[in-house]
PDB file of C-alpha atoms in Angstrom:
ATOM      1  CA  MET L   1      18.577 -20.283 -18.827  1.00  0.00           C
ATOM      2  CA  THR L   2      15.816 -21.994 -16.899  1.00  0.00           C
ATOM      3  CA  ALA L   3      13.189 -24.184 -18.545  1.00  0.00           C
ATOM      4  CA  ASP L   4      10.675 -21.421 -17.836  1.00  0.00           C
ATOM      5  CA  ALA L   5      12.834 -18.949 -19.735  1.00  0.00           C
ATOM      6  CA  SER L   6      13.392 -21.089 -22.858  1.00  0.00           C
ATOM      7  CA  PRO L   7      12.658 -19.467 -26.210  1.00  0.00           C
ATOM      8  CA  ALA L   8       9.020 -19.954 -27.146  1.00  0.00           C
ATOM      9  CA  PRO L   9       6.733 -19.291 -30.102  1.00  0.00           C
ATOM     10  CA  ALA L  10       5.378 -15.757 -30.264  1.00  0.00           C
ATOM     11  CA  LEU L  11       2.362 -15.269 -28.017  1.00  0.00           C
ATOM     12  CA  ASN L  12       0.561 -13.011 -30.446  1.00  0.00           C
ATOM     13  CA  ARG L  13      -2.699 -12.857 -28.458  1.00  0.00           C
ATOM     14  CA  ILE L  14      -0.971 -11.608 -25.277  1.00  0.00           C
ATOM     15  CA  ARG L  15      -0.385  -7.883 -24.661  1.00  0.00           C
ATOM     16  CA  VAL L  16       2.140  -7.367 -21.875  1.00  0.00           C
ATOM     17  CA  GLY L  17       2.200  -4.375 -19.547  1.00  0.00           C
ATOM     18  CA  SER L  18       3.083  -3.348 -16.021  1.00  0.00           C
ATOM     19  CA  ALA L  19       1.459  -1.446 -13.185  1.00  0.00           C
ATOM     20  CA  PRO L  20       2.188   0.915 -10.285  1.00  0.00           C
ATOM     21  CA  ASP L  21       2.114  -2.134  -8.009  1.00  0.00           C
ATOM     22  CA  SER L  22       5.427  -3.257  -9.527  1.00  0.00           C
ATOM     23  CA  TRP L  23       6.893   0.025  -8.270  1.00  0.00           C
ATOM     24  CA  GLY L  24       5.699  -0.575  -4.706  1.00  0.00           C
ATOM     25  CA  VAL L  25       2.546   1.546  -5.070  1.00  0.00           C
ATOM     26  CA  TRP L  26      -0.451   0.421  -3.014  1.00  0.00           C
ATOM     27  CA  PHE L  27      -2.058   3.730  -2.028  1.00  0.00           C
ATOM     28  CA  PRO L  28      -3.061   6.995  -3.748  1.00  0.00           C
ATOM     29  CA  ASP L  29      -0.641   8.976  -1.609  1.00  0.00           C
ATOM     30  CA  ASP L  30       2.089   7.533   0.585  1.00  0.00           C
ATOM     31  CA  ASP L  31       5.527   8.909   1.429  1.00  0.00           C
ATOM     32  CA  GLN L  32       7.047   5.428   1.014  1.00  0.00           C
ATOM     33  CA  GLN L  33       6.084   5.327  -2.684  1.00  0.00           C
ATOM     34  CA  VAL L  34       7.870   6.740  -5.722  1.00  0.00           C
ATOM     35  CA  PRO L  35       6.334   9.848  -7.327  1.00  0.00           C
ATOM     36  CA  TRP L  36       4.007   9.075 -10.229  1.00  0.00           C
ATOM     37  CA  GLN L  37       6.259  10.884 -12.701  1.00  0.00           C
ATOM     38  CA  ARG L  38       9.094   8.503 -11.862  1.00  0.00           C
ATOM     39  CA  PHE L  39       6.835   5.490 -12.286  1.00  0.00           C
ATOM     40  CA  LEU L  40       5.763   6.633 -15.753  1.00  0.00           C
ATOM     41  CA  ASP L  41       9.336   7.436 -16.791  1.00  0.00           C
ATOM     42  CA  GLU L  42      10.696   4.109 -15.613  1.00  0.00           C
ATOM     43  CA  VAL L  43       7.892   1.845 -16.831  1.00  0.00           C
ATOM     44  CA  ALA L  44       8.360   3.289 -20.329  1.00  0.00           C
ATOM     45  CA  GLU L  45      12.145   3.005 -20.161  1.00  0.00           C
ATOM     46  CA  ALA L  46      11.809  -0.633 -19.042  1.00  0.00           C
ATOM     47  CA  GLY L  47      10.085  -1.409 -22.326  1.00  0.00           C
ATOM     48  CA  TYR L  48       6.403  -1.611 -21.438  1.00  0.00           C
ATOM     49  CA  GLU L  49       3.687  -0.064 -23.583  1.00  0.00           C
ATOM     50  CA  TRP L  50       0.635  -0.753 -21.398  1.00  0.00           C
ATOM     51  CA  ILE L  51      -0.057   0.288 -17.806  1.00  0.00           C
ATOM     52  CA  GLU L  52      -2.891   0.199 -15.302  1.00  0.00           C
ATOM     53  CA  LEU L  53      -4.078   3.245 -13.380  1.00  0.00           C
ATOM     54  CA  GLY L  54      -3.246   1.729  -9.990  1.00  0.00           C
ATOM     55  CA  PRO L  55      -4.949   3.142  -6.881  1.00  0.00           C
ATOM     56  CA  TYR L  56      -7.227   5.971  -7.961  1.00  0.00           C
ATOM     57  CA  GLY L  57      -5.515   9.280  -7.289  1.00  0.00           C
ATOM     58  CA  TYR L  58      -1.931   8.063  -7.621  1.00  0.00           C
ATOM     59  CA  LEU L  59      -1.759   9.054 -11.289  1.00  0.00           C
ATOM     60  CA  PRO L  60      -3.358  12.349 -12.360  1.00  0.00           C
ATOM     61  CA  THR L  61      -7.154  12.035 -12.452  1.00  0.00           C
ATOM     62  CA  ASP L  62      -7.666  14.777 -15.030  1.00  0.00           C
ATOM     63  CA  PRO L  63      -8.015  12.829 -18.315  1.00  0.00           C
ATOM     64  CA  ALA L  64      -6.400  15.506 -20.465  1.00  0.00           C
ATOM     65  CA  ARG L  65      -3.335  15.739 -18.261  1.00  0.00           C
ATOM     66  CA  LEU L  66      -3.005  11.969 -17.878  1.00  0.00           C
ATOM     67  CA  ALA L  67      -3.368  11.483 -21.632  1.00  0.00           C
ATOM     68  CA  GLU L  68      -0.599  14.016 -22.221  1.00  0.00           C
ATOM     69  CA  GLU L  69       1.690  12.438 -19.620  1.00  0.00           C
ATOM     70  CA  THR L  70       1.194   8.889 -20.889  1.00  0.00           C
ATOM     71  CA  GLY L  71       1.148   9.810 -24.562  1.00  0.00           C
ATOM     72  CA  ARG L  72       4.482  11.580 -24.589  1.00  0.00           C
ATOM     73  CA  ARG L  73       6.032   8.482 -23.007  1.00  0.00           C
ATOM     74  CA  GLY L  74       4.417   6.111 -25.500  1.00  0.00           C
ATOM     75  CA  LEU L  75       2.168   4.528 -22.850  1.00  0.00           C
ATOM     76  CA  LYS L  76      -1.444   3.360 -23.031  1.00  0.00           C
ATOM     77  CA  VAL L  77      -3.853   2.367 -20.253  1.00  0.00           C
ATOM     78  CA  SER L  78      -5.298  -1.155 -20.152  1.00  0.00           C
ATOM     79  CA  ALA L  79      -7.506  -0.926 -17.039  1.00  0.00           C
ATOM     80  CA  GLY L  80      -8.533   0.847 -13.881  1.00  0.00           C
ATOM     81  CA  THR L  81      -8.909  -0.796 -10.478  1.00  0.00           C
ATOM     82  CA  VAL L  82     -11.688  -0.647  -7.888  1.00  0.00           C
ATOM     83  CA  PHE L  83     -12.239  -2.230  -4.487  1.00  0.00           C
ATOM     84  CA  THR L  84     -15.687  -3.466  -3.492  1.00  0.00           C
ATOM     85  CA  SER L  85     -17.498  -4.937  -0.472  1.00  0.00           C
ATOM     86  CA  LEU L  86     -20.558  -6.258  -2.276  1.00  0.00           C
ATOM     87  CA  HIS L  87     -20.875  -9.277   0.040  1.00  0.00           C
ATOM     88  CA  ARG L  88     -22.212  -6.812   2.619  1.00  0.00           C
ATOM     89  CA  GLY L  89     -25.468  -6.471   0.708  1.00  0.00           C
ATOM     90  CA  PRO L  90     -27.523  -3.841  -1.149  1.00  0.00           C
ATOM     91  CA  GLU L  91     -26.901  -1.182   1.494  1.00  0.00           C
ATOM     92  CA  VAL L  92     -23.310  -0.707   0.238  1.00  0.00           C
ATOM     93  CA  TRP L  93     -24.323  -0.301  -3.411  1.00  0.00           C
ATOM     94  CA  ASP L  94     -24.576   3.502  -3.523  1.00  0.00           C
ATOM     95  CA  ALA L  95     -21.157   4.048  -1.932  1.00  0.00           C
ATOM     96  CA  THR L  96     -19.676   1.343  -4.158  1.00  0.00           C
ATOM     97  CA  TRP L  97     -21.129   2.903  -7.287  1.00  0.00           C
ATOM     98  CA  ASP L  98     -19.806   6.357  -6.365  1.00  0.00           C
ATOM     99  CA  HIS L  99     -16.284   4.896  -6.203  1.00  0.00           C
ATOM    100  CA  VAL L 100     -16.686   2.720  -9.291  1.00  0.00           C
ATOM    101  CA  SER L 101     -18.136   5.569 -11.392  1.00  0.00           C
ATOM    102  CA  GLN L 102     -15.199   7.815 -10.578  1.00  0.00           C
ATOM    103  CA  VAL L 103     -12.633   5.224 -11.641  1.00  0.00           C
ATOM    104  CA  ALA L 104     -14.651   3.991 -14.616  1.00  0.00           C
ATOM    105  CA  GLU L 105     -14.993   7.518 -15.995  1.00  0.00           C
ATOM    106  CA  LEU L 106     -11.214   7.998 -16.050  1.00  0.00           C
ATOM    107  CA  THR L 107     -10.649   4.465 -17.357  1.00  0.00           C
ATOM    108  CA  ARG L 108     -13.008   5.042 -20.272  1.00  0.00           C
ATOM    109  CA  ALA L 109     -11.515   8.467 -20.987  1.00  0.00           C
ATOM    110  CA  MET L 110      -8.087   6.831 -21.313  1.00  0.00           C
ATOM    111  CA  GLY L 111      -9.387   4.414 -23.927  1.00  0.00           C
ATOM    112  CA  ALA L 112      -9.143   1.328 -21.731  1.00  0.00           C
ATOM    113  CA  GLY L 113     -11.703  -1.471 -21.832  1.00  0.00           C
ATOM    114  CA  HIS L 114     -11.433  -3.167 -18.448  1.00  0.00           C
ATOM    115  CA  LEU L 115     -12.121  -2.493 -14.802  1.00  0.00           C
ATOM    116  CA  VAL L 116     -10.266  -4.768 -12.386  1.00  0.00           C
ATOM    117  CA  VAL L 117     -12.522  -5.432  -9.379  1.00  0.00           C
ATOM    118  CA  ILE L 118     -10.845  -6.531  -6.138  1.00  0.00           C
ATOM    119  CA  PRO L 119     -13.022  -7.817  -3.285  1.00  0.00           C
ATOM    120  CA  SER L 120     -12.456  -6.077   0.039  1.00  0.00           C
ATOM    121  CA  PHE L 121      -9.892  -7.541   2.411  1.00  0.00           C
ATOM    122  CA  TRP L 122     -10.958  -9.208   5.635  1.00  0.00           C
ATOM    123  CA  ARG L 123      -7.750  -7.830   7.154  1.00  0.00           C
ATOM    124  CA  ASP L 124      -6.674  -4.194   7.250  1.00  0.00           C
ATOM    125  CA  ASP L 125      -4.108  -3.775   4.465  1.00  0.00           C
ATOM    126  CA  LYS L 126      -1.802  -1.643   6.611  1.00  0.00           C
ATOM    127  CA  THR L 127      -2.200  -2.977  10.153  1.00  0.00           C
ATOM    128  CA  ALA L 128      -3.199  -6.580   9.269  1.00  0.00           C
ATOM    129  CA  GLU L 129      -5.925  -6.295  11.915  1.00  0.00           C
ATOM    130  CA  LEU L 130      -8.866  -8.665  11.394  1.00  0.00           C
ATOM    131  CA  ILE L 131     -11.817  -6.623  10.053  1.00  0.00           C
ATOM    132  CA  GLU L 132     -14.410  -9.354   9.563  1.00  0.00           C
ATOM    133  CA  PRO L 133     -14.615 -13.166   9.380  1.00  0.00           C
ATOM    134  CA  PRO L 134     -12.546 -14.752   6.589  1.00  0.00           C
ATOM    135  CA  THR L 135     -15.465 -16.928   5.473  1.00  0.00           C
ATOM    136  CA  LEU L 136     -18.831 -15.864   4.078  1.00  0.00           C
ATOM    137  CA  SER L 137     -22.285 -17.070   4.983  1.00  0.00           C
ATOM    138  CA  ALA L 138     -24.593 -18.406   2.256  1.00  0.00           C
ATOM    139  CA  GLU L 139     -26.444 -15.094   2.271  1.00  0.00           C
ATOM    140  CA  GLN L 140     -23.195 -13.145   1.862  1.00  0.00           C
ATOM    141  CA  TRP L 141     -22.223 -15.347  -1.082  1.00  0.00           C
ATOM    142  CA  ARG L 142     -25.563 -14.472  -2.701  1.00  0.00           C
ATOM    143  CA  HIS L 143     -24.956 -10.784  -2.089  1.00  0.00           C
ATOM    144  CA  LEU L 144     -21.482 -11.115  -3.584  1.00  0.00           C
ATOM    145  CA  SER L 145     -22.579 -12.916  -6.745  1.00  0.00           C
ATOM    146  CA  THR L 146     -25.685 -10.832  -7.444  1.00  0.00           C
ATOM    147  CA  GLY L 147     -23.817  -7.628  -6.623  1.00  0.00           C
ATOM    148  CA  MET L 148     -21.003  -8.463  -9.042  1.00  0.00           C
ATOM    149  CA  GLU L 149     -23.509  -9.283 -11.778  1.00  0.00           C
ATOM    150  CA  ARG L 150     -25.210  -5.940 -11.222  1.00  0.00           C
ATOM    151  CA  LEU L 151     -21.847  -4.206 -11.261  1.00  0.00           C
ATOM    152  CA  GLY L 152     -20.896  -5.917 -14.503  1.00  0.00           C
ATOM    153  CA  ARG L 153     -24.171  -4.906 -16.125  1.00  0.00           C
ATOM    154  CA  GLU L 154     -24.079  -1.291 -14.927  1.00  0.00           C
ATOM    155  CA  VAL L 155     -20.419  -0.734 -15.813  1.00  0.00           C
ATOM    156  CA  ARG L 156     -20.948  -2.093 -19.311  1.00  0.00           C
ATOM    157  CA  GLU L 157     -24.149  -0.151 -19.949  1.00  0.00           C
ATOM    158  CA  ARG L 158     -22.926   3.171 -18.580  1.00  0.00           C
ATOM    159  CA  PHE L 159     -19.227   3.120 -19.421  1.00  0.00           C
ATOM    160  CA  GLY L 160     -18.721   0.409 -22.044  1.00  0.00           C
ATOM    161  CA  LEU L 161     -16.197  -1.413 -19.847  1.00  0.00           C
ATOM    162  CA  ASP L 162     -15.947  -5.075 -18.872  1.00  0.00           C
ATOM    163  CA  ILE L 163     -15.331  -5.961 -15.239  1.00  0.00           C
ATOM    164  CA  VAL L 164     -12.698  -8.608 -14.416  1.00  0.00           C
ATOM    165  CA  VAL L 165     -12.860  -9.827 -10.828  1.00  0.00           C
ATOM    166  CA  HIS L 166      -9.475 -10.379  -9.175  1.00  0.00           C
ATOM    167  CA  PRO L 167      -9.092 -13.296  -6.722  1.00  0.00           C
ATOM    168  CA  HIS L 168      -6.777 -11.968  -4.016  1.00  0.00           C
ATOM    169  CA  ALA L 169      -5.105 -13.150  -0.839  1.00  0.00           C
ATOM    170  CA  ASP L 170      -6.919 -12.171   2.374  1.00  0.00           C
ATOM    171  CA  THR L 171     -10.212 -11.700   0.502  1.00  0.00           C
ATOM    172  CA  HIS L 172     -13.198 -14.003   0.206  1.00  0.00           C
ATOM    173  CA  ILE L 173     -12.389 -14.935  -3.401  1.00  0.00           C
ATOM    174  CA  ASP L 174      -9.054 -16.661  -2.955  1.00  0.00           C
ATOM    175  CA  THR L 175      -8.716 -20.466  -3.079  1.00  0.00           C
ATOM    176  CA  GLU L 176      -9.575 -22.824  -5.941  1.00  0.00           C
ATOM    177  CA  GLU L 177     -12.766 -23.763  -4.097  1.00  0.00           C
ATOM    178  CA  ASN L 178     -13.901 -20.185  -3.574  1.00  0.00           C
ATOM    179  CA  VAL L 179     -12.957 -19.053  -7.077  1.00  0.00           C
ATOM    180  CA  ALA L 180     -14.922 -21.954  -8.575  1.00  0.00           C
ATOM    181  CA  ARG L 181     -17.873 -21.202  -6.292  1.00  0.00           C
ATOM    182  CA  PHE L 182     -17.855 -17.577  -7.390  1.00  0.00           C
ATOM    183  CA  LEU L 183     -17.601 -18.396 -11.091  1.00  0.00           C
ATOM    184  CA  ASP L 184     -20.329 -21.018 -10.901  1.00  0.00           C
ATOM    185  CA  ALA L 185     -22.625 -18.508  -9.155  1.00  0.00           C
ATOM    186  CA  THR L 186     -22.187 -15.665 -11.650  1.00  0.00           C
ATOM    187  CA  ASP L 187     -23.278 -15.036 -15.237  1.00  0.00           C
ATOM    188  CA  SER L 188     -20.404 -15.536 -17.676  1.00  0.00           C
ATOM    189  CA  GLY L 189     -21.877 -12.798 -19.854  1.00  0.00           C
ATOM    190  CA  LEU L 190     -21.481 -10.225 -17.086  1.00  0.00           C
ATOM    191  CA  VAL L 191     -18.546 -11.306 -14.930  1.00  0.00           C
ATOM    192  CA  SER L 192     -15.094 -12.378 -16.077  1.00  0.00           C
ATOM    193  CA  LEU L 193     -11.951 -13.083 -14.091  1.00  0.00           C
ATOM    194  CA  CYS L 194      -8.640 -11.304 -13.707  1.00  0.00           C
ATOM    195  CA  LEU L 195      -6.372 -14.259 -12.979  1.00  0.00           C
ATOM    196  CA  ASP L 196      -3.469 -13.098 -10.852  1.00  0.00           C
ATOM    197  CA  THR L 197      -1.027 -15.984 -11.049  1.00  0.00           C
ATOM    198  CA  GLY L 198       0.796 -14.985  -7.868  1.00  0.00           C
ATOM    199  CA  HIS L 199      -2.259 -14.513  -5.680  1.00  0.00           C
ATOM    200  CA  TYR L 200      -3.781 -17.727  -6.986  1.00  0.00           C
ATOM    201  CA  ALA L 201      -0.590 -19.665  -6.187  1.00  0.00           C
ATOM    202  CA  TYR L 202      -0.376 -17.928  -2.798  1.00  0.00           C
ATOM    203  CA  CYS L 203      -3.825 -19.375  -2.036  1.00  0.00           C
ATOM    204  CA  GLY L 204      -2.945 -22.854  -3.320  1.00  0.00           C
ATOM    205  CA  GLY L 205      -4.390 -22.612  -6.828  1.00  0.00           C
ATOM    206  CA  ASP L 206      -3.110 -23.946 -10.166  1.00  0.00           C
ATOM    207  CA  SER L 207      -3.294 -21.210 -12.822  1.00  0.00           C
ATOM    208  CA  VAL L 208      -2.912 -23.491 -15.841  1.00  0.00           C
ATOM    209  CA  LYS L 209      -5.685 -25.762 -14.530  1.00  0.00           C
ATOM    210  CA  LEU L 210      -7.954 -22.742 -13.988  1.00  0.00           C
ATOM    211  CA  ILE L 211      -7.344 -21.461 -17.522  1.00  0.00           C
ATOM    212  CA  GLU L 212      -8.010 -24.902 -18.997  1.00  0.00           C
ATOM    213  CA  THR L 213     -11.151 -25.432 -16.875  1.00  0.00           C
ATOM    214  CA  TYR L 214     -12.713 -21.965 -16.965  1.00  0.00           C
ATOM    215  CA  GLY L 215     -11.123 -20.575 -20.102  1.00  0.00           C
ATOM    216  CA  GLU L 216     -14.222 -18.698 -21.230  1.00  0.00           C
ATOM    217  CA  ARG L 217     -14.184 -16.766 -17.937  1.00  0.00           C
ATOM    218  CA  ILE L 218     -10.578 -15.563 -18.171  1.00  0.00           C
ATOM    219  CA  GLY L 219     -10.731 -11.947 -19.284  1.00  0.00           C
ATOM    220  CA  TYR L 220      -7.413 -10.551 -18.056  1.00  0.00           C
ATOM    221  CA  LEU L 221      -4.130 -11.676 -16.478  1.00  0.00           C
ATOM    222  CA  HIS L 222      -1.805 -10.375 -13.796  1.00  0.00           C
ATOM    223  CA  LEU L 223       1.619 -11.997 -14.028  1.00  0.00           C
ATOM    224  CA  LYS L 224       3.206 -12.614 -10.653  1.00  0.00           C
ATOM    225  CA  GLN L 225       5.183 -15.292  -8.829  1.00  0.00           C
ATOM    226  CA  VAL L 226       5.542 -16.390  -5.209  1.00  0.00           C
ATOM    227  CA  ASP L 227       8.627 -17.675  -3.420  1.00  0.00           C
ATOM    228  CA  PRO L 228       7.605 -21.215  -2.349  1.00  0.00           C
ATOM    229  CA  GLU L 229       9.884 -21.301   0.702  1.00  0.00           C
ATOM    230  CA  ILE L 230       8.632 -17.996   2.079  1.00  0.00           C
ATOM    231  CA  LEU L 231       5.060 -18.994   1.222  1.00  0.00           C
ATOM    232  CA  ALA L 232       5.404 -22.243   3.182  1.00  0.00           C
ATOM    233  CA  ASP L 233       6.438 -20.277   6.269  1.00  0.00           C
ATOM    234  CA  VAL L 234       3.645 -17.750   5.710  1.00  0.00           C
ATOM    235  CA  VAL L 235       1.042 -20.510   5.515  1.00  0.00           C
ATOM    236  CA  GLU L 236       2.443 -22.429   8.474  1.00  0.00           C
ATOM    237  CA  ASN L 237       2.454 -19.368  10.717  1.00  0.00           C
ATOM    238  CA  GLY L 238      -0.705 -17.650   9.457  1.00  0.00           C
ATOM    239  CA  VAL L 239       1.160 -14.517   8.383  1.00  0.00           C
ATOM    240  CA  PRO L 240      -1.165 -11.815   6.940  1.00  0.00           C
ATOM    241  CA  PHE L 241      -0.646 -10.770   3.338  1.00  0.00           C
ATOM    242  CA  GLY L 242       0.888  -7.344   4.028  1.00  0.00           C
ATOM    243  CA  PRO L 243       3.659  -8.662   6.290  1.00  0.00           C
ATOM    244  CA  ALA L 244       4.145 -11.580   3.886  1.00  0.00           C
ATOM    245  CA  VAL L 245       4.858  -9.114   1.093  1.00  0.00           C
ATOM    246  CA  GLN L 246       7.409  -7.364   3.309  1.00  0.00           C
ATOM    247  CA  ARG L 247       9.110 -10.763   3.717  1.00  0.00           C
ATOM    248  CA  GLY L 248       9.409 -11.014  -0.080  1.00  0.00           C
ATOM    249  CA  VAL L 249       6.733 -13.650  -0.708  1.00  0.00           C
ATOM    250  CA  MET L 250       6.067 -12.122  -4.135  1.00  0.00           C
ATOM    251  CA  CYS L 251       9.325 -12.572  -5.995  1.00  0.00           C
ATOM    252  CA  GLU L 252      10.964 -11.629  -9.260  1.00  0.00           C
ATOM    253  CA  PRO L 253      10.303 -13.973 -12.193  1.00  0.00           C
ATOM    254  CA  PRO L 254      11.477 -16.597 -13.001  1.00  0.00           C
ATOM    255  CA  ASN L 255      12.549 -17.339  -9.420  1.00  0.00           C
ATOM    256  CA  GLY L 256       9.176 -18.496  -8.073  1.00  0.00           C
ATOM    257  CA  VAL L 257       5.947 -20.262  -8.918  1.00  0.00           C
ATOM    258  CA  PRO L 258       3.953 -20.732 -11.023  1.00  0.00           C
ATOM    259  CA  ALA L 259       6.167 -21.092 -14.089  1.00  0.00           C
ATOM    260  CA  LEU L 260       4.923 -18.301 -16.348  1.00  0.00           C
ATOM    261  CA  GLY L 261       5.760 -19.948 -19.673  1.00  0.00           C
ATOM    262  CA  PRO L 262       3.055 -22.632 -19.344  1.00  0.00           C
ATOM    263  CA  VAL L 263       0.565 -20.052 -18.052  1.00  0.00           C
ATOM    264  CA  LEU L 264       1.126 -17.822 -21.071  1.00  0.00           C
ATOM    265  CA  THR L 265       0.905 -20.778 -23.440  1.00  0.00           C
ATOM    266  CA  ALA L 266      -2.397 -21.877 -21.879  1.00  0.00           C
ATOM    267  CA  ALA L 267      -3.693 -18.316 -22.214  1.00  0.00           C
ATOM    268  CA  GLN L 268      -2.573 -18.123 -25.851  1.00  0.00           C
ATOM    269  CA  ASN L 269      -4.433 -21.364 -26.521  1.00  0.00           C
ATOM    270  CA  LEU L 270      -7.702 -19.667 -25.565  1.00  0.00           C
ATOM    271  CA  GLU L 271      -7.407 -17.824 -28.898  1.00  0.00           C
ATOM    272  CA  VAL L 272      -8.615 -14.514 -27.497  1.00  0.00           C
ATOM    273  CA  ASP L 273      -6.717 -11.263 -26.987  1.00  0.00           C
ATOM    274  CA  LEU L 274      -5.654 -10.865 -23.362  1.00  0.00           C
ATOM    275  CA  PHE L 275      -3.721  -8.316 -21.393  1.00  0.00           C
ATOM    276  CA  ALA L 276      -1.012  -9.781 -19.175  1.00  0.00           C
ATOM    277  CA  ILE L 277       0.031  -7.101 -16.702  1.00  0.00           C
ATOM    278  CA  VAL L 278       3.146  -7.655 -14.616  1.00  0.00           C
ATOM    279  CA  GLU L 279       2.688  -7.056 -10.903  1.00  0.00           C
ATOM    280  CA  GLN L 280       5.201  -7.761  -8.178  1.00  0.00           C
ATOM    281  CA  ASP L 281       3.817  -6.793  -4.793  1.00  0.00           C
ATOM    282  CA  MET L 282       6.648  -5.223  -2.801  1.00  0.00           C
ATOM    283  CA  TYR L 283       5.218  -2.422  -0.696  1.00  0.00           C
ATOM    284  CA  PRO L 284       7.173  -0.757   0.762  1.00  0.00           C
ATOM    285  CA  CYS L 285      10.417  -0.916  -1.206  1.00  0.00           C
ATOM    286  CA  PRO L 286      13.512   1.246  -1.802  1.00  0.00           C
ATOM    287  CA  PRO L 287      12.886   3.669  -4.679  1.00  0.00           C
ATOM    288  CA  ASP L 288      15.760   2.295  -6.773  1.00  0.00           C
ATOM    289  CA  GLN L 289      14.617  -1.339  -6.511  1.00  0.00           C
ATOM    290  CA  PRO L 290      11.709  -1.564  -9.021  1.00  0.00           C
ATOM    291  CA  PHE L 291      13.309  -0.380 -12.265  1.00  0.00           C
ATOM    292  CA  PRO L 292      16.034  -3.033 -12.694  1.00  0.00           C
ATOM    293  CA  ILE L 293      13.537  -5.732 -11.744  1.00  0.00           C
ATOM    294  CA  ALA L 294      11.113  -4.376 -14.356  1.00  0.00           C
ATOM    295  CA  GLU L 295      13.811  -4.468 -17.038  1.00  0.00           C
ATOM    296  CA  ARG L 296      14.829  -8.028 -16.187  1.00  0.00           C
ATOM    297  CA  THR L 297      11.195  -9.178 -16.056  1.00  0.00           C
ATOM    298  CA  ARG L 298      10.490  -7.674 -19.476  1.00  0.00           C
ATOM    299  CA  ARG L 299      13.499  -9.510 -20.941  1.00  0.00           C
ATOM    300  CA  PHE L 300      12.350 -12.738 -19.330  1.00  0.00           C
ATOM    301  CA  LEU L 301       8.834 -12.403 -20.750  1.00  0.00           C
ATOM    302  CA  ARG L 302      10.277 -11.771 -24.209  1.00  0.00           C
ATOM    303  CA  SER L 303      12.160 -15.052 -23.847  1.00  0.00           C
ATOM    304  CA  CYS L 304       8.782 -16.714 -23.201  1.00  0.00           C
ATOM    305  CA  GLY L 305       7.482 -15.299 -26.473  1.00  0.00           C
ATOM    306  CA  ALA L 306       5.453 -12.444 -24.982  1.00  0.00           C
TER     307      ALA L 306
END
């Protein structure tokens, strides 16, 4: 047993779940992805109680049907996910809100309390083609911060949900510097963070340090690891995130970094209830690959006390 997998005190403030992403699901409809029924069957069989909605339209969007499908498998929904381009300014607000409202309505109907907000990629997520510059101007940073604050306010007032913004590779909120800049520019009462341990490590960040420094801003966790050897090659050769995933840069715990035991302990020390949703980016993947990984990951997290 590795040091990361050593028995640990119960992490009674951490609620562990998984997500369609751990089954290779990145898009609402894609012939390289497993059917949603199989995802629900297998995530329950692997021992998880909580799930995310994943890309809107992958799971049924009718609340009554989704509640029946999840309920009979003993599953509950922790969050929905939206993608935004708020750095582009007020002109994108109406289109953004149309998308957010749709997802937030289903998220609320499923009894969840969070909306995971992912900034738009500056590369195309399928072709890896450059869409826009990877750095923002000062004006774009202002648009991003004020837009996220507005989003946080509107989502809370209209749907009773809290937004948690997800730093992500190949987006403008990625490195330690950019995450700190974003947090320092936004109201802690409106905008919290979804710390994805894998994406943060992919971009050079230290998850434990972030939790200890900005603990009051951590509202949600995604548990993920990166393979340091593959990551080194990815960084050296400027490989886009999509192709990096196909190389296996996001790996099965506990084989990568960061060590998840210390991350979970740091999160427990915040003394607030947090979801910790397992995600292992591996689109595309063989349909029989996710389930055994999910089972092993659940056993590993139990050994960490989660």
